[in-house]
Short mmCIF file of C-alpha atoms and ligand atoms in Angstrom, two decimals:
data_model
loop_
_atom_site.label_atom_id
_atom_site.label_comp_id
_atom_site.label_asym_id
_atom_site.label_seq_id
_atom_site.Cartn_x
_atom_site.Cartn_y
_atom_site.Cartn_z
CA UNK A 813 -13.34 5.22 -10.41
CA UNK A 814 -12.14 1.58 -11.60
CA UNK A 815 -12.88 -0.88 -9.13
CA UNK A 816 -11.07 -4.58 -8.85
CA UNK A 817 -11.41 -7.96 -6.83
CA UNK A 818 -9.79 -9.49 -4.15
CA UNK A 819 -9.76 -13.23 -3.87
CA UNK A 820 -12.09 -13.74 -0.56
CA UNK A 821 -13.42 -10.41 -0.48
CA UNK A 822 -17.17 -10.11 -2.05
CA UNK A 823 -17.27 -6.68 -2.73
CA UNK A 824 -15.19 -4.45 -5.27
CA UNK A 825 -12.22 -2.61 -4.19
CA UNK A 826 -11.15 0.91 -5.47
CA UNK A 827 -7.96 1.07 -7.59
CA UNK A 828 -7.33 4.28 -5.38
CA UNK A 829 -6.90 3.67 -1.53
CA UNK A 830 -6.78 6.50 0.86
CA UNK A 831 -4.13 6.10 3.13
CA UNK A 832 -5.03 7.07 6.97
CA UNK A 833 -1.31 6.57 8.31
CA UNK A 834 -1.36 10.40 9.16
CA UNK A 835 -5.08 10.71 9.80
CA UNK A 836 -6.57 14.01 11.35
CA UNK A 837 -9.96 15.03 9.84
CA UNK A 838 -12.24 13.12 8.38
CA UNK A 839 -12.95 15.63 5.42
CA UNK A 840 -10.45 13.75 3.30
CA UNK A 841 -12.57 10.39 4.19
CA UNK A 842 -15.81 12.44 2.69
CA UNK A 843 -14.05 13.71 -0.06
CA UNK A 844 -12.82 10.19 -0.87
CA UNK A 845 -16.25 8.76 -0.87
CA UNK A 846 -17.43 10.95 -3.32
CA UNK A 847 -14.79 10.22 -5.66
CA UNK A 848 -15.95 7.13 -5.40
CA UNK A 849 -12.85 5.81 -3.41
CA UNK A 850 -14.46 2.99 -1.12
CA UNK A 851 -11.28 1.56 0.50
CA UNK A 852 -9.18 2.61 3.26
CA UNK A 853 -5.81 1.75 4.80
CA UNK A 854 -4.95 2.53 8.54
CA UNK A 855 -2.83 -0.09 11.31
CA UNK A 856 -3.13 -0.86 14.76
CA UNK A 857 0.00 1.64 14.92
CA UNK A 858 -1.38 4.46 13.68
CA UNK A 859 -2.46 6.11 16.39
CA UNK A 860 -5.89 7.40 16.91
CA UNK A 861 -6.30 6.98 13.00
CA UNK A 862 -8.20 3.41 13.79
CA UNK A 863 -10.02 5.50 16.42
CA UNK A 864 -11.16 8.04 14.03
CA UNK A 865 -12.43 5.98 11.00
CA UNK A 866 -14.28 4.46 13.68
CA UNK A 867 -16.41 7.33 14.33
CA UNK A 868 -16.81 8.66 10.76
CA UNK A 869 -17.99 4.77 9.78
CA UNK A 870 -20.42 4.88 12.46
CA UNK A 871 -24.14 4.51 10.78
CA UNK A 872 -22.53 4.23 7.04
CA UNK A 873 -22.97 1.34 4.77
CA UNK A 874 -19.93 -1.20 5.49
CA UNK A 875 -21.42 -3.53 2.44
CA UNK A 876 -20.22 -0.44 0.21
CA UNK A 877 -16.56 0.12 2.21
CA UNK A 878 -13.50 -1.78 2.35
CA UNK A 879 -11.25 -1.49 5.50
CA UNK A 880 -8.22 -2.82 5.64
CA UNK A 881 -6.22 -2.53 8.70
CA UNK A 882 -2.64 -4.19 9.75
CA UNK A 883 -1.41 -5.09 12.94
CA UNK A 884 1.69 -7.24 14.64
CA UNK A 885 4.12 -4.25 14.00
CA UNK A 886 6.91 -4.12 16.36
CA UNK A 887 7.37 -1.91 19.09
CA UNK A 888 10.71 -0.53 20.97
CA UNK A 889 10.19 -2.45 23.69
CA UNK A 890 8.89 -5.75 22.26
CA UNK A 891 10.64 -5.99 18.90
CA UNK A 892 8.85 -9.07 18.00
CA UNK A 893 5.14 -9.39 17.91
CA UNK A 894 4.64 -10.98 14.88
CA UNK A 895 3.34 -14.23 16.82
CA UNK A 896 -0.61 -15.44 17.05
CA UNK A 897 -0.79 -14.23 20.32
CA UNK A 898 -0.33 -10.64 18.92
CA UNK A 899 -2.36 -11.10 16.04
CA UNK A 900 -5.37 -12.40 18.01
CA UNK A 901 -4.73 -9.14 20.23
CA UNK A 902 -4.40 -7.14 17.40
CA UNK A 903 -7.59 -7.88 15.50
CA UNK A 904 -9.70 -7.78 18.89
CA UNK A 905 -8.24 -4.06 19.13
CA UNK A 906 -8.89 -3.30 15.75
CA UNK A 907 -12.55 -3.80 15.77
CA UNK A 908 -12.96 -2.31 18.89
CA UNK A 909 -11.28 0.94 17.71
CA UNK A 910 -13.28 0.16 14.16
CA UNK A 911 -16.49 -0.42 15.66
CA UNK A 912 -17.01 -3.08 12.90
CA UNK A 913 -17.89 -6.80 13.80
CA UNK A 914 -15.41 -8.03 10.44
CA UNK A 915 -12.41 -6.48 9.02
CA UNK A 916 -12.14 -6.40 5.19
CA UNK A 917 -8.80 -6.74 4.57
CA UNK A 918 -6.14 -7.44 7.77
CA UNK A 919 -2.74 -7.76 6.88
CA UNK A 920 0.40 -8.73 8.89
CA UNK A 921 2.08 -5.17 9.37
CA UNK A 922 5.42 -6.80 9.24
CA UNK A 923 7.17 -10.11 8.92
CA UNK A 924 10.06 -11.80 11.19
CA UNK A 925 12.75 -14.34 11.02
CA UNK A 926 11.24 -15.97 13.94
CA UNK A 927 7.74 -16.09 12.47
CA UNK A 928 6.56 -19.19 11.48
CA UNK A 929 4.02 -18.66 8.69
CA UNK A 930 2.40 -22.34 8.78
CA UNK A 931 1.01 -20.95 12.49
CA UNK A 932 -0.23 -17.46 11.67
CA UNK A 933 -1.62 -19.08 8.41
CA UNK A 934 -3.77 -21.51 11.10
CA UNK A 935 -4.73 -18.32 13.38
CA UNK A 936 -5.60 -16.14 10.70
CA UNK A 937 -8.21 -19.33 9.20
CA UNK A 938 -9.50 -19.64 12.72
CA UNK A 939 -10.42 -15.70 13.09
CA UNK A 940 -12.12 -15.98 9.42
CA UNK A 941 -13.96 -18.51 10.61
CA UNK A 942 -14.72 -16.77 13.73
CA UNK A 943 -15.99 -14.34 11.46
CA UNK A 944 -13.64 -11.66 12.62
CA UNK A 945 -11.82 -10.98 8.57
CA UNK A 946 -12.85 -11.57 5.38
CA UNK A 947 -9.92 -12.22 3.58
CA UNK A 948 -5.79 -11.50 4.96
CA UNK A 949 -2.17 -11.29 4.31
CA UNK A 950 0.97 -9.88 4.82
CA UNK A 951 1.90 -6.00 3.92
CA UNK A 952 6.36 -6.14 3.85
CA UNK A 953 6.38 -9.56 3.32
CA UNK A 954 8.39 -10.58 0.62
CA UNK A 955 6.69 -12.81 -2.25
CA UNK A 956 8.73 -16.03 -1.08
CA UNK A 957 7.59 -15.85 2.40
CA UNK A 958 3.84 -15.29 0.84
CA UNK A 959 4.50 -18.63 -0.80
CA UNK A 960 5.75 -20.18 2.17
CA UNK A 961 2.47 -19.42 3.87
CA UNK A 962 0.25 -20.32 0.73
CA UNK A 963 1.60 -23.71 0.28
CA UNK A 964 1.07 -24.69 4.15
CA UNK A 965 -2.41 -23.58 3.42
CA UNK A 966 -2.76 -25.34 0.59
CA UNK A 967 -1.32 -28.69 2.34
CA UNK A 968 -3.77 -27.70 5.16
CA UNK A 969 -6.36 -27.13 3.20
CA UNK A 970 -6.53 -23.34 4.61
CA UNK A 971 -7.61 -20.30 3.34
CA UNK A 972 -4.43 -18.66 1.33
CA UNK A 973 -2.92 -14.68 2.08
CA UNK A 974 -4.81 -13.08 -1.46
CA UNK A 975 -3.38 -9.66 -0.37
CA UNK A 976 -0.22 -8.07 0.09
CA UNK A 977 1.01 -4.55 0.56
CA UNK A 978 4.55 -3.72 -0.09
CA UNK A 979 5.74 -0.59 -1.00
CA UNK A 980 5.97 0.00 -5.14
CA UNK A 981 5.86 3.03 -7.42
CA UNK A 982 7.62 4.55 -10.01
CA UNK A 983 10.02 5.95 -7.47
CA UNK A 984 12.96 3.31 -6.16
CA UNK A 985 12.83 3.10 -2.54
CA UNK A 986 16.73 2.58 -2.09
CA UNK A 987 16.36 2.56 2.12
CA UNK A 988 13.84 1.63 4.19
CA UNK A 989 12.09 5.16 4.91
CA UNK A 990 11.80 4.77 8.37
CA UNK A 991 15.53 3.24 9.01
CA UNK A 992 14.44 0.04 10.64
CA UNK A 993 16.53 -2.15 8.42
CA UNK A 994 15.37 -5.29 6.89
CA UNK A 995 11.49 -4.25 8.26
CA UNK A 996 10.00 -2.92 5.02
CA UNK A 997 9.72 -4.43 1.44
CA UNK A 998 9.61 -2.80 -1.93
CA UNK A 999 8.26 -4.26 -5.46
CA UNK A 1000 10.85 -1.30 -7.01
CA UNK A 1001 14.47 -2.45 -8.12
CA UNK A 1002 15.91 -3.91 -11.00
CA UNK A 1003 16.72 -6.96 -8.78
CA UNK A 1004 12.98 -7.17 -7.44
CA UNK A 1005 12.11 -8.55 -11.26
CA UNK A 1006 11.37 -11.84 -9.98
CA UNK A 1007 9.01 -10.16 -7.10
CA UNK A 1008 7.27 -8.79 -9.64
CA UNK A 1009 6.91 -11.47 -12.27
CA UNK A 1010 5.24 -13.76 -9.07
CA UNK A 1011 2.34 -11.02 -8.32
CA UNK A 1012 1.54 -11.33 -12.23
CA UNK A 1013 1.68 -15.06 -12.10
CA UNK A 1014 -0.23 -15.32 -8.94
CA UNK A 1015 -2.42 -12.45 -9.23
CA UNK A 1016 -1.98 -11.66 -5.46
CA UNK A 1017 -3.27 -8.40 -5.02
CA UNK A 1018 -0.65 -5.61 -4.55
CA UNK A 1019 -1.84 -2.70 -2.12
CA UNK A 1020 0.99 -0.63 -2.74
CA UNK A 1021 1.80 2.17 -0.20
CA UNK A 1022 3.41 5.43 -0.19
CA UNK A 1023 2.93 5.05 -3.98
CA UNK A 1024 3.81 8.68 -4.85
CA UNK A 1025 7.06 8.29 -2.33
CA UNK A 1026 6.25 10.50 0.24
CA UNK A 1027 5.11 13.11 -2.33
CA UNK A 1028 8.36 12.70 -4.14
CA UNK A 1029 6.53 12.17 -7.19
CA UNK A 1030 3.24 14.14 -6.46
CA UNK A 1031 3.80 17.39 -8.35
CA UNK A 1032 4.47 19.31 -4.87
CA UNK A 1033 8.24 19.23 -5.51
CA UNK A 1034 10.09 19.78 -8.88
CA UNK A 1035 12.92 18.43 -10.11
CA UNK A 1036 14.29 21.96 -11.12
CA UNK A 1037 14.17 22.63 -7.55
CA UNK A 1038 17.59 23.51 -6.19
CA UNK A 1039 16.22 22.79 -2.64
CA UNK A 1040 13.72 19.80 -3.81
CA UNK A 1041 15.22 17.13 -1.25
CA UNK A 1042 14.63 19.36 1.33
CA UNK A 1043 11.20 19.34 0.63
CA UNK A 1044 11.23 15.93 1.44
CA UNK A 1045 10.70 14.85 4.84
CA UNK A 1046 13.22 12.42 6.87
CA UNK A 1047 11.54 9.41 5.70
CA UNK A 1048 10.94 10.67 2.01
CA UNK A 1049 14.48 11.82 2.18
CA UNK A 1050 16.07 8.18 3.20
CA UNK A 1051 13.73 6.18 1.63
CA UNK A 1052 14.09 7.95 -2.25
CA UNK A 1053 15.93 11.00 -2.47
CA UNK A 1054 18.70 9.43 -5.37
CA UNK A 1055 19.82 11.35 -8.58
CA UNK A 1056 17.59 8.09 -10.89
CA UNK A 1057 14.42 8.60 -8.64
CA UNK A 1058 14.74 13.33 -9.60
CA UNK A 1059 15.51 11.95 -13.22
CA UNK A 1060 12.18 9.92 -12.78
CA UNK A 1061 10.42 12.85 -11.53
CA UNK A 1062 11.98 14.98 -14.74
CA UNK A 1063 10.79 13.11 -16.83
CA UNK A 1064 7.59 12.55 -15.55
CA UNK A 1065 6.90 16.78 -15.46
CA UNK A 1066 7.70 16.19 -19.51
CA UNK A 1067 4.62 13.19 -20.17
CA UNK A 1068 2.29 15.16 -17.67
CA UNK A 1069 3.00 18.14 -19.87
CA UNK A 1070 2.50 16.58 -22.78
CA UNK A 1071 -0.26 14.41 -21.67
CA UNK A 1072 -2.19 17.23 -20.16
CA UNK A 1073 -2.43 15.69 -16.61
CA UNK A 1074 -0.64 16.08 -13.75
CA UNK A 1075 2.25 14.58 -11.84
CA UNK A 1076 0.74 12.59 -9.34
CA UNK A 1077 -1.79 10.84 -11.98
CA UNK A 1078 1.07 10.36 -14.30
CA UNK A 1079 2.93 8.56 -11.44
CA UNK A 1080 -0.22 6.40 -10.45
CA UNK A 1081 -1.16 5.87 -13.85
CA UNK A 1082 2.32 4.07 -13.89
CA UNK A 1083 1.47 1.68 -11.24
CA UNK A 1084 -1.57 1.05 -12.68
CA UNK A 1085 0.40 -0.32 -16.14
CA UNK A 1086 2.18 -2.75 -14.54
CA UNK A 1087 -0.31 -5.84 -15.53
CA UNK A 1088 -0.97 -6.37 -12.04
CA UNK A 1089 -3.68 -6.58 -9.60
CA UNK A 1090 -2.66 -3.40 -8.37
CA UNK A 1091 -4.30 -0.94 -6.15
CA UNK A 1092 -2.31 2.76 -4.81
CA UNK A 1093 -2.45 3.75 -1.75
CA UNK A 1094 -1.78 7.43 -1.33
CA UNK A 1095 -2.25 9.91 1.66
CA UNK A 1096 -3.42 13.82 1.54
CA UNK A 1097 -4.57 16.21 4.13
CA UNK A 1098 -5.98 18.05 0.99
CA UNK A 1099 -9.41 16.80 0.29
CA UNK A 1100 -8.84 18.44 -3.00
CA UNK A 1101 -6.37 16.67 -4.23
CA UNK A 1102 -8.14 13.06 -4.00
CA UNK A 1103 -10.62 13.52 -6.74
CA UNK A 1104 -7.53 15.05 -8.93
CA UNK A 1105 -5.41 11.73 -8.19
CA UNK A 1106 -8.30 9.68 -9.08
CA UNK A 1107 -8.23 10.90 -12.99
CA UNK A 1108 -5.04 8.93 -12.47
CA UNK A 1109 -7.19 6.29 -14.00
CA UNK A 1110 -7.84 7.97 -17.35
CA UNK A 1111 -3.86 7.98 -18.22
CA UNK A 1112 -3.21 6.16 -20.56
CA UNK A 1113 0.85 5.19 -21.10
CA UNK A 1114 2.63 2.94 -23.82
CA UNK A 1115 4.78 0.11 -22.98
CA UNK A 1116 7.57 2.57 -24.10
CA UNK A 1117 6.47 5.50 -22.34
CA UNK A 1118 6.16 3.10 -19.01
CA UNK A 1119 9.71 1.55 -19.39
CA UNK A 1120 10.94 5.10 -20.15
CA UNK A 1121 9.45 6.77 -17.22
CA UNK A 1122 11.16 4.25 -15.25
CA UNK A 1123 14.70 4.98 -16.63
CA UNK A 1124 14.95 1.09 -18.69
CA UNK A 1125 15.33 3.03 -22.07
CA UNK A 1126 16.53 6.43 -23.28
CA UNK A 1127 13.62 6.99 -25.95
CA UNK A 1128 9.80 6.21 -25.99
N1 NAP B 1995 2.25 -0.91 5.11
C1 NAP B 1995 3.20 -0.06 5.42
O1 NAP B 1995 4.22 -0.42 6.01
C2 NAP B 1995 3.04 1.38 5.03
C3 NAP B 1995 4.15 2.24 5.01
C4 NAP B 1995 3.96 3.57 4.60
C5 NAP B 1995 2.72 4.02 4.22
N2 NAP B 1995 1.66 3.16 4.27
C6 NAP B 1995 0.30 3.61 3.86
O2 NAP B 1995 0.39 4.31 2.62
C7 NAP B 1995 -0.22 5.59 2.76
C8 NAP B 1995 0.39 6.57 1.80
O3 NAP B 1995 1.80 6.64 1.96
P1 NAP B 1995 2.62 7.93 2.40
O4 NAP B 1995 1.76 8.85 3.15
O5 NAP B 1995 3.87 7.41 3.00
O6 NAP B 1995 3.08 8.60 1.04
P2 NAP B 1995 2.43 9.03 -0.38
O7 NAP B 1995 1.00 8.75 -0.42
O8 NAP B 1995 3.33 8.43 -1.37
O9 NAP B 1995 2.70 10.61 -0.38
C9 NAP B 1995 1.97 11.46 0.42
C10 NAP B 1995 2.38 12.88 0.07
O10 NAP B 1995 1.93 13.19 -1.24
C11 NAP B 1995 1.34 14.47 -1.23
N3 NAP B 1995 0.30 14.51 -2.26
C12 NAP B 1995 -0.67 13.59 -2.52
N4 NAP B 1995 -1.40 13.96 -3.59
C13 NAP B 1995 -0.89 15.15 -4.02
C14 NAP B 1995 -1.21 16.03 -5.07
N5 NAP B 1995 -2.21 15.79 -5.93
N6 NAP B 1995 -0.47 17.17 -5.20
C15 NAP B 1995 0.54 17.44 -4.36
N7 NAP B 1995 0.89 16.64 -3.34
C16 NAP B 1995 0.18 15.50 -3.16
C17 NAP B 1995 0.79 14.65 0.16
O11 NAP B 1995 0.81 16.01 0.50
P3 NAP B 1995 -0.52 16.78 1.01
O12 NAP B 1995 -0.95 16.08 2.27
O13 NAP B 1995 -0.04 18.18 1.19
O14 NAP B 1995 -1.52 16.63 -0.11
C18 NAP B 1995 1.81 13.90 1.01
O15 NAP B 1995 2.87 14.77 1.35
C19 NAP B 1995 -0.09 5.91 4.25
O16 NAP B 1995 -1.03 6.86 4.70
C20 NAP B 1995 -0.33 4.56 4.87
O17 NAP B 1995 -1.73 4.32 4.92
C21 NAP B 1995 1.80 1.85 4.64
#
C-alpha cells in the first residue's frame, strides 16, 4: 500500500479507499485492513452503512483509520439541506452512528445554488474547533465553488476545504448516474481540463468515487460482450455506458494483457498517473478482490500509454 497526506489530517491516508455506499458485511472492512487499506468512505445517506462501521470500529485503533463521512445530501422532501443547520445535524448524527468523538475527513455531500460557502466555511471552523473534524470539504463541488470557500477562509483567517471528492476515472461520466441533474460533479471530460489543472495547482486532495464506474471498468464486464451494458446497472448504465467509455475498456483488456495485471488495477493505476493528490475510492462485496485492486499501485503507465488509454491519441 502507498499512503499520502491530507492538509489538516495528521495521519497518512491510503491511496485505495473502500467505499461503504452499499455496505453489508464487514468482511470486506477486514479484508481491507489487511491490505493495508486504512481509509473508508460512507455518508449520512447511506443507510445503516454509518451504523455498521460503527460497530466493526468499536475497540480498534482510530489513530491508525481514516473515516471520512459526508452529509447535507438532499432528500425528496427537503431538497435543500445544504445549510449549517443541516451540517451541524449531520455531523452530531454521524458520530453517533460512528461511535467516534472526531471525524477524519467530513465532506459536504452536495453543493447548492442557494448555499453560501463563506457560512458553511464559518460552521465547519467552529465544529473543528469544537473538536468534532479534523480536516473538511466538499465531495460534487466543483473546483470554483472550492475556491469561493477557500478565499473567504483565507480573508477570515479560517481553516480552508483540503479535500474534495468528485467523481473521476478513466471512464467519462456523460450523466449524472443517479439522474438528479446538476447534483453530481466529475473531474472526466475534455472540457473539465481546467478542473483538473486547479487540483494539480492546488494540490487539493481528490477522493475520487465510483472510480472503476460502477464496475464498468473492473474486469467483470468485457467489451466483446454483446450484452455488456446490460451488465451495467441503472446508474452504471446512465452515468457511462457510451461507445468512447467500451473503446476505453478495449483498450484497457489490451495493456492489462500485456502488462500482466488486471483490469481494474490498470484502470486505478490510471488515476493514480494523473500528477495529483489522488486517492480511489472503489466498492466490492468481494473481500477478494480488495487486495487484487490494491496491486493497482505497482502499474506502472507512460505518459503515452495514459493519454492513449484515455482515447487523446491513436498510438502509445
Ligand atoms: N460522493 C458521492 O457522491 C459518491 C457517489 C458514488 C459513489 N461514492 C462512493 O464511491 C464508492 C465506490 O463507487 P461505486 O460503488 O459507485 O462504483 P465502483 O467502485 O466504481 O464500482 C463498483 C463495482 O466494481 C466491481 N468491482 C470492484 N473490484 C472488482 C474486481 N477486482 N473485479 C471485478 N469487479 C470488481 C464491484 O463488483 P463486486 O461487488 O461484485 O466486486 C462493483 O460492482 C461507493 O461505495 C461510495 O462510497 C460516492
Amino acid at each position: 500500500m502507498k499512503y499520502g497526506t491530507i492538509s489538516g489530517l495528521d495521519k497518512p491516508v491510503s491511496r485505495l479507499v473502500l467505499g461503504c455506499a452499499d455496505l453489508k458485511d464487514t468482511a470486506v472492512l477486514d479484508a481491507a485492513v489487511d491490505a493495508g487499506v486504512n481509509a473508508f468512505d460512507t455518508a449520512h445517506v447511506y443507510g445503516g452503512s454509518e451504523e455498521l462501521l460503527g460497530r466493526w470500529l468499536k475497540g480498534r485503533d482510530l489513530d491508525k483509520l481514516v473515516i471520512e463521512t459526508k452529509g447535507c445530501h438532499p432528500t425528496p422532501l427537503r431538497p435543500d439541506r445544504v445549510t449549517p443547520a443541516c451540517l451541524v445535524k449531520d455531523v452530531e448524527t454521524s458520530l453517533r452512528r460512528l461511535g467516534v468523538e472526531c471525524i477524519d475527513l467530513f465532506l459536504l455531500h452536495r453543493d447548492s445554488h442557494h448555499a453560501q460557502a463563506g457560512e458553511l466555511v464559518e460552521t465547519l471552523n467552529d465544529l473543528k474547533k469544537q473538536g468534532k473534524l479534523r480536516a473538511f470539504g466538499g465531495s460534487n463541488w466543483t473546483a470554483e465553488r472550492i475556491q469561493e470557500a477557500n478565499d473567504y477562509a483565507a480573508a477570515h483567517d479560517l481553516e480552508p476545504f483540503t479535500v474534495s471528492s468528485p467523481h473521476f476515472g478513466l471512464a467519462c461520466q456523460i450523466r449524472d448516474p443517479w439522474g438528479g441533474g446538476a447534483g453530481c460533479v466529475t473531474l472526466t471530460g475534455a472540457d473539465r481540463e481546467g478542473e483538473r489543472a486547479w487540483y494539480r495547482e492546488s494540490g487539493t486532495a481528490v477522493l475520487a468515487f465510483s472510480s472503476l464506474a460502477r464496475g464498468m471498468l473492473s474486469g467483470k464486464i468485457s467489451a466483446a460482450d454483446p450484452k455488456r451494458a446490460d451488465k451495467l446497472d441503472a446508474a452504471g448504465r446512465r452515468g457511462y455506458d457510451c461507445p468512447e467509455n467500451w473503446e476505453r475498456l478495449r483498450r484497457a483488456e489490451v495493456l492489462a494483457k500485456e502488462k500482466g495485471c488486471t483490469v481494474a488495477q490498470l484502470s486505478l493505476a490510471w488515476l493514480f498517473h494523473q500528477d495529483m493528490n489522488a486517492y480511489a475510492i472503489f466498492s466490492t462485496g468481494n473481500p477478494a478482490r480488495i487486495a487484487a485492486n490494491c496491486g493497482a499501485l505497482e502499474v506502472a503507465l507512460t505518459r503515452e500509454e495514459c493519454r492513449w488509454l484515455n482515447l487523446e491519441a491513436d498510438g502509445r
